[in-house]
Amino acid sequence: MNHVNVIAELEPGQILARGREVIRIEAEALGLLDEVLDDNFIKACQLIFGASRQLVITGMGKSGHIGRKVAATFAATGTPAIFVHPGEAAHGDLGMLAQGDVLLVLSNSGNTSELRAILHYARKGDIPIIGVASRGNSLVGDMADVTLLLPKVREACAVNVAPTTSTTLQLALGDALAMAVMDMRGVSKNWLREVHPAGSIGLALTPVADIMHGEEQLPLVRDYAGMPEVISVMTRGCFGLAGVVDETGALIGIITDGDLRRSFSVLTTAFAHEVMTPSPKVLPAEMPAGEALMFLNDNQITAAFVVEDASISAPHPLGIIHIHDLLRVGLN
């Protein structure tokens, strides 16, 4: 049963206008947050980075929902983090805080009464507190070692009640803290891949070498090969191209359908090195698959050879990858 009384029915144009208005209000608030970040942001990052155990995040209501997401973001980017519900904390979960932790408290008003127990416990246990609130003169502001003040803005809610703008600010600030601390830790792509073995993140961070077709499937011809041999290699494979190598096996050029069309009049007499496009675009073996897909799209090519060192002029090909290989594993 719907317990909300319908007062008015909005026209389609009004619905769209309202949606855009909310996004504009929240975007403007984010701009204000950017402007008010100061040295306390640096201090907060340094406290989190220096924690010898973990980051503990707490918040009540909608701030708690944001806190859970912020904890997950920190944990996924190199900082051990958990969320502790302030109500549960007062019923035994205070034991989840210990020396070596840092407590991050989210509260728009700064005076959420349920936070009192966990704040006092942290102070008594000499656990550093980072407070996020819109009021410095508040319970959270008074008890925090470092206070990150949110700009005072109206909620996007028409009656300024439903947490909207304020939770967007909390979320953005949490992301800013997590990303800054991640950079301080020097978190590598390999580490991120280890903690994201599944899903789109894991796929995007997978080295292209793990997806490419190996040497046994490389469509290669020597530089002096005749065009009938080149065309045979191109049609026998599924890549629509042939790589041209010299006597050392180094890749010196590439022949595509476009090269064949441009040299159509001499195909019966030409050699591979006369038709090829020199210095083809190649992918380093360690390039993440997500970046490889962008590389192929940006260069408007469907396939590329994979090499150990893409910085040298004539690298030896290790494999080849087609854009369909990347799409087939789930990248988009």
XYZ file of C-alpha atoms in Angstrom:
332
model
C 0.000 0.000 0.000
C 1.264 3.477 -0.890
C 1.105 5.671 2.215
C 2.320 8.819 0.415
C -0.432 11.251 -0.515
C -0.108 12.373 -4.113
C -0.597 16.130 -4.226
C 0.252 16.942 -7.825
C 1.228 15.120 -10.979
C 4.316 16.564 -12.650
C 4.525 17.023 -16.389
C 7.420 15.235 -18.144
C 9.234 18.525 -18.610
C 8.920 19.319 -14.905
C 10.316 15.912 -13.959
C 13.380 16.441 -16.166
C 13.841 19.988 -14.903
C 13.728 18.806 -11.298
C 16.294 16.102 -11.951
C 18.645 18.614 -13.550
C 18.090 21.046 -10.703
C 19.125 18.453 -8.115
C 22.267 17.576 -10.057
C 23.127 21.259 -10.440
C 22.619 21.924 -6.709
C 24.871 19.038 -5.752
C 27.503 19.933 -8.363
C 27.659 23.488 -7.015
C 28.047 22.124 -3.489
C 30.985 19.983 -4.635
C 32.620 23.116 -5.993
C 32.291 24.711 -2.564
C 33.836 21.607 -0.957
C 36.803 21.931 -3.294
C 37.308 25.505 -2.135
C 37.198 24.774 1.615
C 39.727 21.910 1.670
C 42.697 23.091 3.704
C 45.629 21.832 5.765
C 43.266 19.754 7.888
C 42.740 17.523 4.844
C 46.501 16.924 4.743
C 46.540 16.159 8.488
C 43.640 13.718 8.088
C 45.422 11.876 5.269
C 48.614 11.692 7.309
C 46.733 10.275 10.303
C 45.098 7.594 8.151
C 48.376 6.770 6.399
C 50.137 6.466 9.736
C 47.597 4.134 11.337
C 49.376 0.945 12.363
C 46.177 -1.117 12.470
C 43.098 0.050 10.589
C 40.737 2.905 9.800
C 37.403 2.653 11.627
C 34.529 4.622 10.120
C 31.262 5.384 11.855
C 28.130 7.370 11.157
C 24.419 7.229 11.866
C 21.534 7.052 9.400
C 22.388 8.157 5.868
C 25.872 9.142 7.045
C 26.279 5.505 8.076
C 25.386 4.322 4.581
C 28.026 6.663 3.181
C 30.461 5.424 5.837
C 30.059 1.842 4.671
C 30.880 2.830 1.122
C 33.879 4.911 2.202
C 35.203 1.987 4.274
C 34.865 -0.298 1.238
C 36.732 2.208 -0.936
C 39.613 2.486 1.538
C 39.838 -1.310 1.889
C 39.908 -1.711 -1.894
C 42.714 0.801 -2.325
C 45.298 -0.288 0.206
C 44.023 0.916 3.593
C 42.521 -1.679 5.966
C 39.146 -0.225 6.975
C 35.900 -1.283 8.641
C 32.562 0.339 9.403
C 31.233 0.245 12.964
C 27.594 1.204 13.576
C 27.499 3.691 16.473
C 24.423 2.044 17.989
C 26.015 -1.400 17.927
C 29.244 0.112 19.239
C 27.499 1.053 22.477
C 26.365 -2.570 22.855
C 29.748 -4.238 22.649
C 31.247 -3.318 19.300
C 33.453 -0.675 20.891
C 35.869 -3.566 21.285
C 36.479 -3.343 17.537
C 38.506 -0.173 18.180
C 42.038 -0.558 19.489
C 45.371 1.178 19.760
C 46.759 1.764 16.302
C 43.366 2.624 14.797
C 42.133 5.958 13.481
C 38.438 6.806 13.838
C 36.680 8.676 11.017
C 33.299 10.060 12.105
C 30.680 11.242 9.595
C 27.864 13.493 10.758
C 26.249 16.369 8.896
C 25.095 18.210 12.014
C 28.002 17.065 14.145
C 25.622 16.558 17.065
C 24.263 13.071 16.409
C 23.711 11.730 19.924
C 24.381 8.095 19.000
C 28.011 9.039 18.270
C 28.727 10.076 21.834
C 29.727 6.625 23.132
C 32.182 5.805 20.357
C 33.700 9.296 20.494
C 34.297 9.091 24.238
C 35.728 5.576 23.921
C 38.179 6.720 21.242
C 39.254 9.724 23.317
C 39.765 7.555 26.386
C 41.758 5.023 24.378
C 43.941 7.697 22.768
C 42.632 6.772 19.306
C 42.947 9.737 16.878
C 39.596 11.068 15.663
C 38.890 12.674 12.300
C 35.529 14.425 12.335
C 33.516 15.294 9.246
C 30.657 17.713 9.919
C 29.145 20.974 8.746
C 29.530 22.570 12.184
C 32.829 22.996 13.949
C 31.123 23.971 17.197
C 29.514 20.574 17.720
C 29.968 17.252 19.499
C 32.043 15.860 16.632
C 33.970 19.093 16.090
C 34.804 19.463 19.781
C 36.052 15.880 20.201
C 37.921 15.449 16.928
C 41.689 15.800 16.646
C 41.206 16.928 13.050
C 37.946 18.405 11.784
C 37.004 18.496 8.116
C 34.219 21.032 7.791
C 31.655 20.552 5.064
C 30.351 23.749 3.449
C 26.961 24.804 4.758
C 24.563 24.145 1.911
C 20.893 23.371 1.531
C 19.788 19.847 0.799
C 18.467 19.249 -2.698
C 15.226 18.196 -1.002
C 12.558 20.842 -1.594
C 11.943 21.201 2.163
C 15.654 20.937 3.084
C 15.169 17.707 5.047
C 16.149 14.578 3.101
C 19.951 14.013 3.177
C 21.011 14.600 -0.417
C 23.563 17.351 -0.908
C 25.147 16.634 2.474
C 25.650 12.930 1.746
C 27.059 13.728 -1.688
C 29.646 15.941 0.020
C 30.488 13.188 2.521
C 30.909 10.657 -0.265
C 33.129 12.935 -2.346
C 35.260 13.829 0.674
C 35.615 10.136 1.537
C 36.753 9.406 -2.016
C 39.216 12.307 -1.864
C 40.723 10.967 1.360
C 40.929 7.420 0.015
C 42.541 8.417 -3.278
C 45.068 10.729 -1.622
C 46.087 8.033 0.877
C 46.219 5.474 -1.936
C 48.726 7.707 -3.731
C 50.692 8.156 -0.507
C 50.990 4.361 -0.278
C 52.131 4.083 -3.885
C 49.539 1.381 -4.536
C 50.371 -0.421 -7.786
C 48.164 -1.820 -10.506
C 49.380 -5.309 -9.625
C 48.194 -4.900 -6.038
C 44.818 -3.605 -7.195
C 44.477 -6.568 -9.500
C 45.228 -8.975 -6.642
C 42.405 -7.571 -4.522
C 40.031 -7.327 -7.508
C 40.427 -10.767 -9.098
C 36.870 -10.747 -10.449
C 34.575 -8.279 -12.134
C 35.274 -5.408 -14.484
C 38.131 -3.981 -12.381
C 40.005 -7.274 -12.424
C 39.502 -7.610 -16.168
C 40.593 -4.043 -16.887
C 43.796 -4.531 -14.874
C 44.686 -7.887 -16.435
C 47.923 -7.575 -18.458
C 47.321 -7.839 -22.170
C 49.908 -10.643 -22.237
C 47.427 -12.841 -20.348
C 44.811 -12.420 -23.079
C 46.846 -12.214 -26.309
C 47.307 -14.943 -28.898
C 50.791 -16.429 -28.565
C 53.693 -16.745 -30.972
C 52.316 -19.855 -32.651
C 49.399 -17.816 -34.004
C 51.333 -14.774 -35.160
C 50.578 -13.744 -38.777
C 54.151 -12.914 -39.805
C 56.002 -12.714 -43.127
C 59.577 -11.870 -44.057
C 60.320 -8.487 -45.604
C 61.150 -10.080 -48.984
C 57.955 -12.195 -49.129
C 55.840 -11.863 -52.241
C 52.294 -10.558 -51.992
C 50.603 -13.916 -52.715
C 52.300 -15.274 -49.565
C 51.299 -12.149 -47.607
C 47.663 -12.449 -48.672
C 47.679 -16.139 -47.780
C 48.922 -15.346 -44.248
C 46.359 -12.577 -43.845
C 43.429 -14.724 -44.919
C 44.585 -17.757 -42.964
C 44.474 -15.843 -39.693
C 41.584 -13.964 -38.133
C 43.310 -10.640 -37.553
C 43.033 -8.965 -40.948
C 46.735 -8.109 -41.070
C 50.257 -9.444 -41.412
C 53.352 -8.326 -39.568
C 56.558 -7.882 -41.522
C 59.806 -8.969 -39.825
C 63.453 -8.709 -40.785
C 66.120 -11.406 -40.633
C 66.372 -11.046 -36.830
C 62.640 -11.491 -36.312
C 62.125 -7.824 -35.407
C 58.824 -6.242 -36.413
C 59.532 -3.556 -38.993
C 56.105 -3.049 -40.522
C 52.515 -4.147 -40.907
C 50.256 -4.857 -43.867
C 46.506 -4.343 -43.564
C 43.575 -4.405 -45.958
C 44.108 -0.696 -46.464
C 47.705 -1.273 -47.560
C 46.514 -3.894 -50.051
C 43.981 -1.513 -51.578
C 46.539 1.257 -51.892
C 48.991 -1.079 -53.656
C 46.468 -3.015 -55.714
C 48.140 -2.259 -59.036
C 51.472 -3.859 -57.993
C 50.269 -6.775 -55.888
C 51.521 -9.366 -58.364
C 55.097 -8.059 -58.342
C 55.650 -6.205 -55.063
C 57.404 -7.474 -51.971
C 56.142 -7.121 -48.419
C 58.564 -4.336 -47.460
C 57.330 -2.271 -50.422
C 53.670 -2.436 -49.384
C 53.921 -2.379 -45.595
C 53.283 0.544 -43.261
C 56.536 0.932 -41.288
C 56.748 1.402 -37.505
C 53.337 -0.086 -36.642
C 51.537 0.686 -33.400
C 52.252 -1.988 -30.788
C 51.202 -2.776 -27.226
C 53.578 -3.518 -24.337
C 52.913 -6.906 -22.761
C 52.320 -5.423 -19.299
C 49.687 -2.923 -20.501
C 46.376 -3.447 -18.647
C 43.628 -4.812 -20.867
C 41.416 -1.805 -20.177
C 44.108 0.533 -21.474
C 44.693 -1.733 -24.468
C 41.028 -1.452 -25.437
C 41.220 2.335 -25.232
C 44.448 2.283 -27.270
C 42.828 0.297 -30.075
C 39.740 2.498 -30.072
C 41.699 5.755 -29.937
C 43.888 4.687 -32.861
C 40.928 3.249 -34.772
C 42.593 -0.118 -35.284
C 41.172 -3.572 -34.631
C 44.348 -5.477 -33.781
C 47.912 -4.873 -32.672
C 51.054 -6.865 -31.996
C 52.163 -7.257 -28.378
C 55.852 -6.700 -27.608
C 58.066 -6.705 -24.557
C 59.342 -3.166 -25.067
C 57.179 -0.794 -27.099
C 59.727 2.040 -26.880
C 62.231 0.540 -29.324
C 61.868 1.029 -33.074
C 61.850 -2.628 -34.150
C 60.648 -4.812 -31.280
C 60.200 -8.566 -31.454
C 56.517 -9.565 -31.397
C 55.421 -11.788 -28.502
C 51.780 -12.077 -29.473
C 48.838 -10.334 -31.040
C 45.475 -9.175 -29.743
C 42.247 -8.322 -31.521
C 39.669 -5.931 -30.150
C 37.178 -8.808 -30.171
C 39.395 -10.688 -27.698
C 39.009 -7.820 -25.239
C 35.282 -7.499 -25.783
C 34.837 -11.260 -25.487
C 36.264 -11.337 -21.950
C 33.824 -8.664 -20.824
C 35.543 -5.321 -21.346
C 33.551 -2.519 -22.918
